[in-house]
Amino acid sequence: MKKKQVFFLGVSVWFLQLISSLASCGLDHTQFPPSFLFGTATSSYQIEGAYLAGNKSLSNWDVFTHLPGKIKDGGTGDVADDHYHRYTEDVELMHYLGVNSYRFSISWSRILPRGRFGEVNTIGIEFYNKLIDAILLKGIQPFVTLNHYDIPQELEDRYGSWLSPQIQQDYGYFAEVCFKAFGDRVKYWTTFNEPNVVAKYGYLSGTYPPNHCSSPEGGCKSGDSAIEPYLAAHNIILSHATAASIYRKSYQVNQSGMIGMVMSSAWYVPFRNTPTDRSAVQRALAFDNAWFLDPIIYGDYPPEMRQIVGSRLPIFSSDDKEKLKSKLDFIGINHYTTLYAQDCLFSQCNFSTSRGDSFVQTTGERDGLPIGDPTAMPDFYMVPYGMEKIIMYFKERYNNTPMFITENGYSQASNKDVPMQDLLNDTARIEYLTCYLDSLAMAVRHGADVRGYFIWSLLDNFEWLYGYTLRFGIYYVDYNTLERTPKQSAVWYHKFLNGVKILKQKPSQGRVGRTLHLPS
Ligand code: NOJ
């Protein structure tokens, strides 16, 4: 075959695949209300780089990634996508897409290099001011995460970060600096991204900083996997409550925004259709989500956990309970996959696949078949119906509290043998996103109060333990030149957003003549 014919054959195959994927999920543009937020998501450590620029201090992830052997390809966030210096270009990318919101996180160590033990870093404040103003100018609403895993290392060294109640004061101080500096323009705040992941990976398996764990987990110098995850979670919950109560008391009325929290939320299917595996599903969901959301919404840990963890769960004092009354305005859901859940409360748990104290083993395979098409990220499968299911779970358990899908996305494997062209022709990602959005729309039709959806991620970026070996971006990033190139999925999102006719924020220049207010 001639070169030209091969090219046309390739394009036609791609087009047919695209059409059939869209058709198989039947995504219809009219399914979303005009006020719905459609955006892309990122986080500070994963894209900003500039790890020592502008008086920023070292974060826990800066320190951790520099330890030998912690990250698969030895990658760090030192440069990442260099978004700190290229944010104007990245704002243009979003403008092309046509999104009306951008979810990003603030680097605590850029704003408060020494926590509450030092000065507010005006250079850091200025960076986020410029970013916020630049997106508003394009009619894009900021959707801000206060903490997406990274904290100033000094807080770890001084008092053990999340293990100490002192962090509640530090976190409250940080949140207030942000409300004061940015709250006139930010209407969506989330206190934490995936605190369930921070507690489990930081203190149970010890694979994330601060690398705490105990036997039978290995590879940590110190820790107690039976106690510390619960203690860290407790301080995170109370830090959320501290920030939410400050916001409610002093800022929300004037700034008229919302404050929420984001959970990492897989859906689960019973491995066998037995009563024990069905209750394993309920336990897995409770240990993932209700661990944090029940205390915040209902004032105490979920019964599913109290029964098993008992006295290892810390107690909320009456002062704590008072603070918890600040609750939250919305739940952020990061949803990627569905897994099978198998009970091991009544049988022996296999250590490597079991999920801590929940006595649940999870797997993506049953009888030799995967639960959905595998993706490059281990344990992430394409199972679109899981989106509707997890939303309906939250709807029922939390009385239809407003929800945002704060992350959903597809990863490609990346190494020097994978041609760039293959990464740009990301039809599998388009199929994944279309089908998950279709499932989301179904949940909305069933009455779920979902108000927005963010693709993870705008750009290929630093994927934590996997470094740069996985690519989640709808824009390809060349890590030598840092050049950004749209993948087919970016073009697809642009076309999709053109069709949905969402409301764009009236372009504004943000605040003029800004002065920096600090908490008294
Ligand atoms: C969840 C996390 O919030 C984000 O940082 C991560 O990159 C994605 N999931 C993909 O694993």
Short mmCIF file of C-alpha atoms and ligand atoms in Angstrom, two decimals:
data_model
loop_
_atom_site.label_atom_id
_atom_site.label_comp_id
_atom_site.label_asym_id
_atom_site.label_seq_id
_atom_site.Cartn_x
_atom_site.Cartn_y
_atom_site.Cartn_z
CA MET A 1 0.00 0.00 0.00
CA LYS A 2 1.17 3.51 -0.75
CA LYS A 3 1.99 5.88 2.10
CA LYS A 4 -1.00 8.10 1.33
CA GLN A 5 -3.42 5.16 1.38
CA VAL A 6 -2.04 3.97 4.70
CA PHE A 7 -2.50 7.45 6.09
CA PHE A 8 -6.13 7.66 4.93
CA LEU A 9 -6.84 4.17 6.18
CA GLY A 10 -5.41 5.16 9.56
CA VAL A 11 -7.49 8.33 9.73
CA SER A 12 -10.68 6.49 8.70
CA VAL A 13 -10.11 3.80 11.31
CA TRP A 14 -9.59 6.48 13.94
CA PHE A 15 -12.72 8.31 12.84
CA LEU A 16 -14.83 5.13 12.85
CA GLN A 17 -13.53 4.24 16.29
CA LEU A 18 -14.36 7.72 17.49
CA ILE A 19 -17.87 7.64 16.06
CA SER A 20 -18.58 4.19 17.44
CA SER A 21 -17.29 5.14 20.88
CA LEU A 22 -19.46 8.24 20.94
CA ALA A 23 -22.40 6.28 19.65
CA SER A 24 -21.95 3.48 22.17
CA CYS A 25 -22.29 5.95 25.02
CA GLY A 26 -24.84 8.27 23.39
CA LEU A 27 -23.59 11.43 25.04
CA ASP A 28 -26.00 14.25 24.38
CA HIS A 29 -25.07 17.88 24.76
CA THR A 30 -28.38 18.98 26.20
CA GLN A 31 -28.03 16.83 29.31
CA PHE A 32 -26.20 19.41 31.40
CA PRO A 33 -27.68 22.59 32.88
CA PRO A 34 -26.09 25.87 31.69
CA SER A 35 -24.66 26.60 35.14
CA PHE A 36 -22.74 23.29 35.11
CA LEU A 37 -18.98 23.71 35.56
CA PHE A 38 -16.81 21.99 32.98
CA GLY A 39 -13.11 22.20 33.58
CA THR A 40 -9.73 20.61 33.78
CA ALA A 41 -7.82 19.85 36.99
CA THR A 42 -4.20 20.00 38.11
CA SER A 43 -2.25 20.30 41.36
CA SER A 44 0.65 22.50 42.41
CA TYR A 45 3.35 19.88 42.97
CA GLN A 46 2.45 17.99 39.81
CA ILE A 47 2.75 20.92 37.39
CA GLU A 48 4.35 24.03 38.86
CA GLY A 49 8.04 23.13 39.07
CA ALA A 50 10.08 26.19 40.19
CA TYR A 51 10.57 24.34 43.44
CA LEU A 52 12.97 26.88 44.86
CA ALA A 53 11.79 30.02 43.05
CA GLY A 54 10.34 33.11 44.67
CA ASN A 55 11.19 32.27 48.31
CA LYS A 56 9.29 28.98 48.25
CA SER A 57 10.47 26.50 50.87
CA LEU A 58 10.81 22.74 50.48
CA SER A 59 7.61 20.76 50.72
CA ASN A 60 7.29 17.20 52.03
CA TRP A 61 7.11 16.00 48.39
CA ASP A 62 10.25 17.96 47.42
CA VAL A 63 12.12 16.14 50.15
CA PHE A 64 10.56 12.74 49.48
CA THR A 65 11.14 12.67 45.71
CA HIS A 66 14.81 13.45 46.27
CA LEU A 67 15.26 10.28 48.34
CA PRO A 68 16.71 7.50 46.19
CA GLY A 69 14.34 4.79 44.98
CA LYS A 70 11.06 6.40 46.02
CA ILE A 71 9.80 7.35 42.53
CA LYS A 72 9.63 4.84 39.67
CA ASP A 73 11.70 6.78 37.13
CA GLY A 74 13.58 8.87 39.69
CA GLY A 75 11.40 11.86 38.66
CA THR A 76 10.79 14.89 40.86
CA GLY A 77 8.57 17.97 40.70
CA ASP A 78 11.61 20.30 40.54
CA VAL A 79 10.65 21.41 37.02
CA ALA A 80 7.52 19.34 36.20
CA ASP A 81 5.60 21.35 33.54
CA ASP A 82 7.19 24.61 34.67
CA HIS A 83 3.67 25.97 34.92
CA TYR A 84 4.96 28.58 37.40
CA HIS A 85 6.71 30.32 34.50
CA ARG A 86 4.33 29.24 31.73
CA TYR A 87 0.94 29.77 33.32
CA THR A 88 -0.16 32.37 30.75
CA GLU A 89 0.37 29.82 27.97
CA ASP A 90 -1.60 27.25 29.98
CA VAL A 91 -4.46 29.70 30.44
CA GLU A 92 -4.55 30.05 26.64
CA LEU A 93 -4.86 26.26 26.34
CA MET A 94 -7.89 26.32 28.60
CA HIS A 95 -9.35 29.24 26.71
CA TYR A 96 -9.11 27.20 23.51
CA LEU A 97 -10.86 24.26 25.18
CA GLY A 98 -13.75 26.49 26.20
CA VAL A 99 -13.89 25.41 29.85
CA ASN A 100 -15.68 27.65 32.34
CA SER A 101 -13.70 26.50 35.39
CA TYR A 102 -10.15 25.49 36.34
CA ARG A 103 -9.36 23.34 39.36
CA PHE A 104 -5.86 23.91 40.73
CA SER A 105 -4.19 23.77 44.12
CA ILE A 106 -2.15 26.24 46.12
CA SER A 107 1.32 25.28 47.24
CA TRP A 108 1.33 25.91 51.00
CA SER A 109 5.13 26.22 51.02
CA ARG A 110 4.95 28.96 48.38
CA ILE A 111 2.51 31.00 50.48
CA LEU A 112 3.83 30.21 53.97
CA PRO A 113 7.33 28.78 53.57
CA ARG A 114 7.59 28.19 57.34
CA GLY A 115 3.92 27.70 58.13
CA ARG A 116 2.75 30.04 60.89
CA PHE A 117 6.34 30.26 62.16
CA GLY A 118 7.41 32.73 59.46
CA GLU A 119 6.23 35.47 57.15
CA VAL A 120 3.61 35.31 54.42
CA ASN A 121 5.48 35.11 51.12
CA THR A 122 4.19 37.95 48.99
CA ILE A 123 5.84 36.55 45.86
CA GLY A 124 3.78 33.37 46.26
CA ILE A 125 0.59 35.39 46.83
CA GLU A 126 1.35 37.39 43.71
CA PHE A 127 1.77 34.25 41.59
CA TYR A 128 -1.70 32.95 42.45
CA ASN A 129 -3.19 36.44 42.12
CA LYS A 130 -1.86 36.64 38.58
CA LEU A 131 -3.11 33.15 37.75
CA ILE A 132 -6.58 33.84 39.15
CA ASP A 133 -6.82 37.16 37.33
CA ALA A 134 -5.63 35.58 34.08
CA ILE A 135 -8.28 32.86 34.13
CA LEU A 136 -11.04 35.28 35.15
CA LEU A 137 -10.09 37.42 32.21
CA LYS A 138 -11.01 34.44 30.02
CA GLY A 139 -14.28 33.83 31.83
CA ILE A 140 -12.89 30.82 33.72
CA GLN A 141 -13.89 30.34 37.38
CA PRO A 142 -11.14 29.35 39.83
CA PHE A 143 -11.94 26.13 41.74
CA VAL A 144 -9.24 26.08 44.39
CA THR A 145 -7.84 23.21 46.43
CA LEU A 146 -6.05 24.40 49.55
CA ASN A 147 -4.14 21.19 50.04
CA HIS A 148 -3.31 18.60 47.41
CA TYR A 149 -0.83 16.38 49.36
CA ASP A 150 2.05 18.94 49.64
CA ILE A 151 2.82 20.70 52.95
CA PRO A 152 5.82 22.72 54.15
CA GLN A 153 8.51 20.26 55.30
CA GLU A 154 9.09 22.42 58.37
CA LEU A 155 5.73 21.29 59.78
CA GLU A 156 6.83 17.68 59.44
CA ASP A 157 10.18 18.36 61.11
CA ARG A 158 8.81 20.50 63.93
CA TYR A 159 5.92 18.42 65.19
CA GLY A 160 5.14 15.51 62.86
CA SER A 161 2.57 17.29 60.68
CA TRP A 162 -0.75 15.40 60.55
CA LEU A 163 0.04 13.35 63.64
CA SER A 164 -0.07 16.42 65.85
CA PRO A 165 -3.13 18.52 66.73
CA GLN A 166 -0.86 21.55 66.21
CA ILE A 167 -1.42 21.18 62.47
CA GLN A 168 -5.02 22.30 62.91
CA GLN A 169 -3.83 25.76 63.90
CA ASP A 170 -1.30 25.89 61.06
CA TYR A 171 -3.86 24.75 58.54
CA GLY A 172 -6.46 27.25 59.77
CA TYR A 173 -3.88 30.03 59.49
CA PHE A 174 -2.96 28.99 55.93
CA ALA A 175 -6.61 28.78 54.90
CA GLU A 176 -7.32 32.22 56.31
CA VAL A 177 -4.37 33.77 54.46
CA CYS A 178 -5.87 32.32 51.25
CA PHE A 179 -9.44 33.43 51.99
CA LYS A 180 -8.13 36.95 52.65
CA ALA A 181 -5.87 37.14 49.64
CA PHE A 182 -8.00 35.37 47.01
CA GLY A 183 -11.52 34.97 48.38
CA ASP A 184 -12.89 38.06 46.68
CA ARG A 185 -12.51 36.16 43.40
CA VAL A 186 -12.60 32.47 44.40
CA LYS A 187 -16.12 31.07 44.83
CA TYR A 188 -15.20 27.37 45.16
CA TRP A 189 -12.81 26.20 47.85
CA THR A 190 -11.90 22.67 48.76
CA THR A 191 -9.95 22.12 51.94
CA PHE A 192 -8.33 18.78 51.06
CA ASN A 193 -7.75 16.64 48.02
CA GLU A 194 -8.07 12.93 48.82
CA PRO A 195 -7.29 12.96 52.56
CA ASN A 196 -8.14 9.23 52.51
CA VAL A 197 -5.13 8.68 50.24
CA VAL A 198 -2.88 10.86 52.41
CA ALA A 199 -3.80 8.87 55.53
CA LYS A 200 -3.48 5.44 53.89
CA TYR A 201 -0.40 5.94 51.78
CA GLY A 202 1.39 8.22 54.23
CA TYR A 203 0.78 6.21 57.40
CA LEU A 204 -0.51 2.71 56.56
CA SER A 205 1.60 1.51 53.62
CA GLY A 206 4.10 4.35 54.03
CA THR A 207 4.58 4.69 50.29
CA TYR A 208 3.90 8.47 50.38
CA PRO A 209 5.58 10.98 52.68
CA PRO A 210 6.15 10.92 55.59
CA ASN A 211 6.86 7.25 54.84
CA HIS A 212 5.48 5.88 58.11
CA CYS A 213 4.44 2.25 58.53
CA SER A 214 4.96 -0.83 60.65
CA SER A 215 5.13 -4.59 60.03
CA PRO A 216 3.81 -6.39 58.04
CA GLU A 217 4.19 -3.33 55.82
CA GLY A 218 7.83 -2.67 55.07
CA GLY A 219 10.30 -0.01 54.01
CA CYS A 220 9.66 2.55 56.73
CA LYS A 221 11.99 3.72 59.48
CA SER A 222 9.16 4.41 61.89
CA GLY A 223 5.39 4.41 62.20
CA ASP A 224 2.45 2.41 63.47
CA SER A 225 0.11 1.29 60.71
CA ALA A 226 -2.57 0.30 63.23
CA ILE A 227 -2.84 3.73 64.87
CA GLU A 228 -1.31 6.53 62.81
CA PRO A 229 -3.64 6.50 59.77
CA TYR A 230 -6.55 7.15 62.15
CA LEU A 231 -4.70 9.87 64.02
CA ALA A 232 -3.64 11.64 60.81
CA ALA A 233 -7.20 11.41 59.46
CA HIS A 234 -8.55 12.81 62.73
CA ASN A 235 -6.30 15.88 62.50
CA ILE A 236 -7.18 16.36 58.84
CA ILE A 237 -10.91 16.22 59.62
CA LEU A 238 -10.44 18.78 62.40
CA SER A 239 -8.26 20.94 60.15
CA HIS A 240 -11.08 20.94 57.61
CA ALA A 241 -13.48 21.92 60.39
CA THR A 242 -11.13 24.72 61.53
CA ALA A 243 -10.90 26.19 58.02
CA ALA A 244 -14.62 25.77 57.32
CA SER A 245 -15.56 27.51 60.58
CA ILE A 246 -13.19 30.43 59.83
CA TYR A 247 -14.72 30.71 56.36
CA ARG A 248 -18.28 30.61 57.66
CA LYS A 249 -17.62 33.10 60.45
CA SER A 250 -15.57 35.74 58.68
CA TYR A 251 -15.66 35.33 54.89
CA GLN A 252 -18.54 33.41 53.41
CA VAL A 253 -21.19 36.10 53.80
CA ASN A 254 -19.13 38.73 52.01
CA GLN A 255 -17.39 36.49 49.54
CA SER A 256 -20.41 34.26 48.84
CA GLY A 257 -18.48 31.12 47.98
CA MET A 258 -18.78 27.42 48.83
CA ILE A 259 -16.37 25.18 50.73
CA GLY A 260 -16.05 21.41 50.34
CA MET A 261 -13.72 18.44 50.48
CA VAL A 262 -12.57 16.00 47.77
CA MET A 263 -12.48 12.22 48.25
CA SER A 264 -10.79 9.49 46.23
CA SER A 265 -13.79 7.32 45.47
CA ALA A 266 -13.71 4.05 43.57
CA TRP A 267 -16.91 2.05 43.09
CA TYR A 268 -17.00 -1.60 44.20
CA VAL A 269 -18.86 -4.67 42.95
CA PRO A 270 -19.18 -7.85 45.04
CA PHE A 271 -16.64 -10.43 43.89
CA ARG A 272 -19.30 -13.12 44.28
CA ASN A 273 -22.92 -12.32 44.76
CA THR A 274 -22.95 -13.46 48.38
CA PRO A 275 -24.10 -11.62 51.52
CA THR A 276 -20.52 -11.44 52.80
CA ASP A 277 -19.12 -9.93 49.61
CA ARG A 278 -22.06 -7.54 49.43
CA SER A 279 -21.28 -6.28 52.91
CA ALA A 280 -17.58 -6.11 51.92
CA VAL A 281 -18.66 -3.56 49.30
CA GLN A 282 -20.37 -1.45 51.96
CA ARG A 283 -17.29 -1.64 54.22
CA ALA A 284 -14.93 -0.71 51.39
CA LEU A 285 -17.04 2.36 50.59
CA ALA A 286 -17.24 3.37 54.24
CA PHE A 287 -13.50 2.95 54.84
CA ASP A 288 -12.81 5.06 51.72
CA ASN A 289 -15.35 7.85 52.06
CA ALA A 290 -17.48 7.80 55.19
CA TRP A 291 -14.25 7.75 57.26
CA PHE A 292 -14.00 11.50 56.54
CA LEU A 293 -17.46 12.49 55.40
CA ASP A 294 -19.53 10.96 58.23
CA PRO A 295 -17.69 12.97 60.93
CA ILE A 296 -17.97 16.15 58.86
CA ILE A 297 -21.60 15.68 57.91
CA TYR A 298 -22.97 13.64 60.84
CA GLY A 299 -20.47 14.38 63.63
CA ASP A 300 -18.86 10.96 64.14
CA TYR A 301 -17.04 8.05 62.49
CA PRO A 302 -19.21 5.60 60.53
CA PRO A 303 -20.65 2.56 62.32
CA GLU A 304 -18.95 0.28 59.75
CA MET A 305 -15.58 1.52 61.04
CA ARG A 306 -16.37 1.83 64.72
CA GLN A 307 -17.36 -1.84 64.81
CA ILE A 308 -13.97 -2.96 63.53
CA VAL A 309 -11.47 -0.28 64.55
CA GLY A 310 -13.03 0.35 67.97
CA SER A 311 -10.80 2.16 70.43
CA ARG A 312 -8.11 2.83 67.84
CA LEU A 313 -10.39 5.52 66.40
CA PRO A 314 -9.75 8.83 68.15
CA ILE A 315 -12.67 10.49 69.97
CA PHE A 316 -14.17 13.86 69.04
CA SER A 317 -14.33 16.09 72.13
CA SER A 318 -17.34 18.36 72.65
CA ASP A 319 -15.26 21.31 71.35
CA ASP A 320 -14.40 19.28 68.25
CA LYS A 321 -18.06 18.44 67.73
CA GLU A 322 -18.91 22.10 67.92
CA LYS A 323 -16.35 22.88 65.22
CA LEU A 324 -17.58 20.01 63.06
CA LYS A 325 -20.94 21.73 62.86
CA SER A 326 -19.42 23.87 60.09
CA LYS A 327 -19.76 20.76 57.90
CA LEU A 328 -19.27 21.38 54.15
CA ASP A 329 -21.20 22.81 51.21
CA PHE A 330 -20.31 20.18 48.64
CA ILE A 331 -18.55 16.87 48.15
CA GLY A 332 -15.80 16.59 45.54
CA ILE A 333 -15.50 13.15 43.97
CA ASN A 334 -12.36 11.90 42.25
CA HIS A 335 -13.58 8.86 40.38
CA TYR A 336 -11.58 6.71 37.98
CA THR A 337 -12.33 3.03 38.48
CA THR A 338 -14.45 0.18 39.79
CA LEU A 339 -13.00 -2.90 41.51
CA TYR A 340 -14.32 -6.20 42.82
CA ALA A 341 -14.57 -6.37 46.60
CA GLN A 342 -14.21 -9.67 48.45
CA ASP A 343 -14.85 -10.23 52.12
CA CYS A 344 -12.00 -11.43 54.30
CA LEU A 345 -13.53 -10.79 57.69
CA PHE A 346 -14.65 -14.40 57.78
CA SER A 347 -11.70 -15.83 55.88
CA GLN A 348 -7.98 -15.16 55.67
CA CYS A 349 -7.02 -11.77 54.17
CA ASN A 350 -4.30 -11.81 51.57
CA PHE A 351 -2.00 -9.09 52.85
CA SER A 352 -0.98 -7.68 49.47
CA THR A 353 -4.51 -7.07 48.18
CA SER A 354 -6.36 -6.30 51.39
CA ARG A 355 -7.43 -2.79 52.30
CA GLY A 356 -6.22 -2.21 55.84
CA ASP A 357 -8.70 -2.85 58.60
CA SER A 358 -11.73 -3.02 56.35
CA PHE A 359 -11.20 -6.77 55.88
CA VAL A 360 -11.87 -6.38 52.18
CA GLN A 361 -9.68 -7.62 49.37
CA THR A 362 -9.98 -5.84 46.05
CA THR A 363 -9.12 -6.97 42.58
CA GLY A 364 -9.78 -5.91 39.01
CA GLU A 365 -10.14 -9.49 37.76
CA ARG A 366 -12.61 -12.30 38.23
CA ASP A 367 -12.31 -15.74 36.70
CA GLY A 368 -9.51 -14.49 34.47
CA LEU A 369 -11.48 -11.56 33.05
CA PRO A 370 -10.85 -7.88 33.80
CA ILE A 371 -13.76 -5.85 35.18
CA GLY A 372 -13.28 -3.35 32.32
CA ASP A 373 -10.60 -2.35 29.83
CA PRO A 374 -7.34 -1.91 31.76
CA THR A 375 -5.58 1.48 31.60
CA ALA A 376 -1.89 2.18 32.11
CA MET A 377 -2.40 2.88 35.81
CA PRO A 378 -2.44 -0.41 37.75
CA ASP A 379 -5.89 -1.04 39.26
CA PHE A 380 -7.61 1.63 37.11
CA TYR A 381 -10.09 0.01 34.69
CA MET A 382 -12.62 1.58 32.38
CA VAL A 383 -16.00 0.84 33.98
CA PRO A 384 -18.28 3.78 33.09
CA TYR A 385 -21.33 2.62 35.07
CA GLY A 386 -19.26 3.05 38.25
CA MET A 387 -19.63 6.82 37.85
CA GLU A 388 -23.39 6.73 38.18
CA LYS A 389 -23.19 4.22 41.03
CA ILE A 390 -20.73 6.19 43.15
CA ILE A 391 -22.71 9.40 42.65
CA MET A 392 -25.93 7.66 43.71
CA TYR A 393 -24.13 6.24 46.77
CA PHE A 394 -23.20 9.78 47.88
CA LYS A 395 -26.66 11.05 47.01
CA GLU A 396 -28.29 8.47 49.29
CA ARG A 397 -25.80 8.55 52.16
CA TYR A 398 -25.48 12.34 52.33
CA ASN A 399 -28.97 13.46 51.44
CA ASN A 400 -28.07 14.79 48.00
CA THR A 401 -25.43 17.23 49.20
CA PRO A 402 -24.21 19.11 46.08
CA MET A 403 -21.44 17.21 44.29
CA PHE A 404 -18.69 18.00 41.82
CA ILE A 405 -16.74 15.37 39.91
CA THR A 406 -13.40 16.97 40.71
CA GLU A 407 -11.34 14.39 38.78
CA ASN A 408 -11.89 11.78 36.12
CA GLY A 409 -9.34 10.79 33.52
CA TYR A 410 -7.36 8.20 31.63
CA SER A 411 -3.66 7.37 31.76
CA GLN A 412 -1.34 6.31 28.96
CA ALA A 413 1.90 4.47 29.53
CA SER A 414 4.86 6.53 28.48
CA ASN A 415 8.48 5.62 27.90
CA LYS A 416 11.00 6.41 25.21
CA ASP A 417 9.74 3.54 23.00
CA VAL A 418 6.19 4.91 22.74
CA PRO A 419 5.98 7.25 19.72
CA MET A 420 4.58 10.71 20.39
CA GLN A 421 2.04 10.21 17.59
CA ASP A 422 0.47 7.30 19.47
CA LEU A 423 0.13 9.43 22.54
CA LEU A 424 -1.51 12.22 20.55
CA ASN A 425 -4.03 9.84 18.96
CA ASP A 426 -5.67 9.08 22.29
CA THR A 427 -8.96 7.59 21.08
CA ALA A 428 -9.16 5.32 24.12
CA ARG A 429 -9.15 8.40 26.34
CA ILE A 430 -11.95 9.98 24.30
CA GLU A 431 -13.99 6.82 24.66
CA TYR A 432 -13.32 6.70 28.39
CA LEU A 433 -14.31 10.34 28.95
CA THR A 434 -17.41 10.14 26.75
CA CYS A 435 -18.72 7.04 28.47
CA TYR A 436 -18.03 8.33 31.99
CA LEU A 437 -19.74 11.63 31.19
CA ASP A 438 -22.70 9.72 29.83
CA SER A 439 -22.93 7.80 33.08
CA LEU A 440 -22.69 11.06 35.04
CA ALA A 441 -25.57 12.45 32.97
CA MET A 442 -27.61 9.39 33.91
CA ALA A 443 -27.06 10.15 37.61
CA VAL A 444 -28.20 13.74 37.03
CA ARG A 445 -31.34 12.41 35.33
CA HIS A 446 -31.94 10.31 38.44
CA GLY A 447 -31.95 13.42 40.57
CA ALA A 448 -28.33 13.67 41.75
CA ASP A 449 -27.25 17.24 42.46
CA VAL A 450 -23.99 17.16 40.47
CA ARG A 451 -22.78 20.64 39.55
CA GLY A 452 -19.54 20.18 37.68
CA TYR A 453 -16.98 17.88 36.06
CA PHE A 454 -13.20 18.26 35.75
CA ILE A 455 -10.95 16.18 33.52
CA TRP A 456 -7.71 15.04 35.12
CA SER A 457 -5.63 16.52 33.68
CA LEU A 458 -5.02 19.61 31.59
CA LEU A 459 -1.40 18.57 31.03
CA ASP A 460 0.73 15.47 31.25
CA ASN A 461 2.43 15.84 34.61
CA PHE A 462 4.29 14.31 37.54
CA GLU A 463 2.22 11.29 38.57
CA TRP A 464 3.47 10.76 42.17
CA LEU A 465 5.09 7.34 42.63
CA TYR A 466 4.98 6.75 38.86
CA GLY A 467 6.91 9.92 38.07
CA TYR A 468 6.66 10.71 34.36
CA THR A 469 5.91 7.14 33.23
CA LEU A 470 2.15 7.80 33.04
CA ARG A 471 0.43 10.53 31.05
CA PHE A 472 -3.01 11.77 32.13
CA GLY A 473 -3.01 15.04 30.15
CA ILE A 474 -5.27 16.05 27.28
CA TYR A 475 -2.25 18.15 26.30
CA TYR A 476 0.98 16.29 25.63
CA VAL A 477 4.07 17.75 27.30
CA ASP A 478 7.54 17.22 25.86
CA TYR A 479 9.66 17.03 29.00
CA ASN A 480 12.80 18.17 27.16
CA THR A 481 11.39 21.33 25.61
CA LEU A 482 8.27 21.67 27.81
CA GLU A 483 6.30 22.32 24.65
CA ARG A 484 2.56 21.53 24.94
CA THR A 485 0.71 19.82 22.06
CA PRO A 486 -3.04 19.11 22.02
CA LYS A 487 -3.96 15.44 21.93
CA GLN A 488 -7.10 14.33 20.03
CA SER A 489 -8.91 14.44 23.37
CA ALA A 490 -8.24 18.19 23.69
CA VAL A 491 -9.87 18.70 20.28
CA TRP A 492 -12.74 16.42 21.34
CA TYR A 493 -13.26 18.39 24.62
CA HIS A 494 -13.21 21.66 22.69
CA LYS A 495 -15.90 20.37 20.31
CA PHE A 496 -17.94 18.89 23.13
CA LEU A 497 -17.85 22.14 25.11
CA ASN A 498 -18.88 24.10 22.05
CA GLY A 499 -21.95 21.91 21.90
CA VAL A 500 -23.02 22.04 25.55
CA LYS A 501 -23.40 25.83 25.64
CA ILE A 502 -22.34 26.27 29.23
CA LEU A 503 -22.42 29.64 30.87
CA LYS A 504 -19.09 31.36 30.93
CA GLN A 505 -18.28 33.72 33.72
CA LYS A 506 -18.31 37.31 32.45
CA PRO A 507 -14.65 38.06 31.80
CA SER A 508 -13.32 40.23 34.61
CA GLN A 509 -9.92 41.59 35.44
CA GLY A 510 -10.07 40.51 39.03
CA ARG A 511 -9.31 42.99 41.75
CA VAL A 512 -7.64 46.28 41.02
CA GLY A 513 -5.31 48.03 43.47
CA ARG A 514 -4.92 44.91 45.59
CA THR A 515 -3.61 45.16 49.14
CA LEU A 516 -2.44 42.16 51.09
CA HIS A 517 -4.42 41.49 54.26
CA LEU A 518 -2.98 39.12 56.81
CA PRO A 519 -4.89 37.31 59.55
CA SER A 520 -4.74 39.17 62.85
C1 NOJ B 1 -5.88 11.60 42.11
C2 NOJ B 1 -4.97 12.69 42.55
O1 NOJ B 1 -5.69 13.73 43.14
C3 NOJ B 1 -4.07 13.23 41.46
O2 NOJ B 1 -3.07 13.97 42.06
C4 NOJ B 1 -3.54 12.08 40.64
O3 NOJ B 1 -2.59 12.51 39.71
C5 NOJ B 1 -4.69 11.40 39.94
N1 NOJ B 1 -5.62 10.89 40.93
C6 NOJ B 1 -4.29 10.25 39.04
O4 NOJ B 1 -3.73 9.23 39.78
#
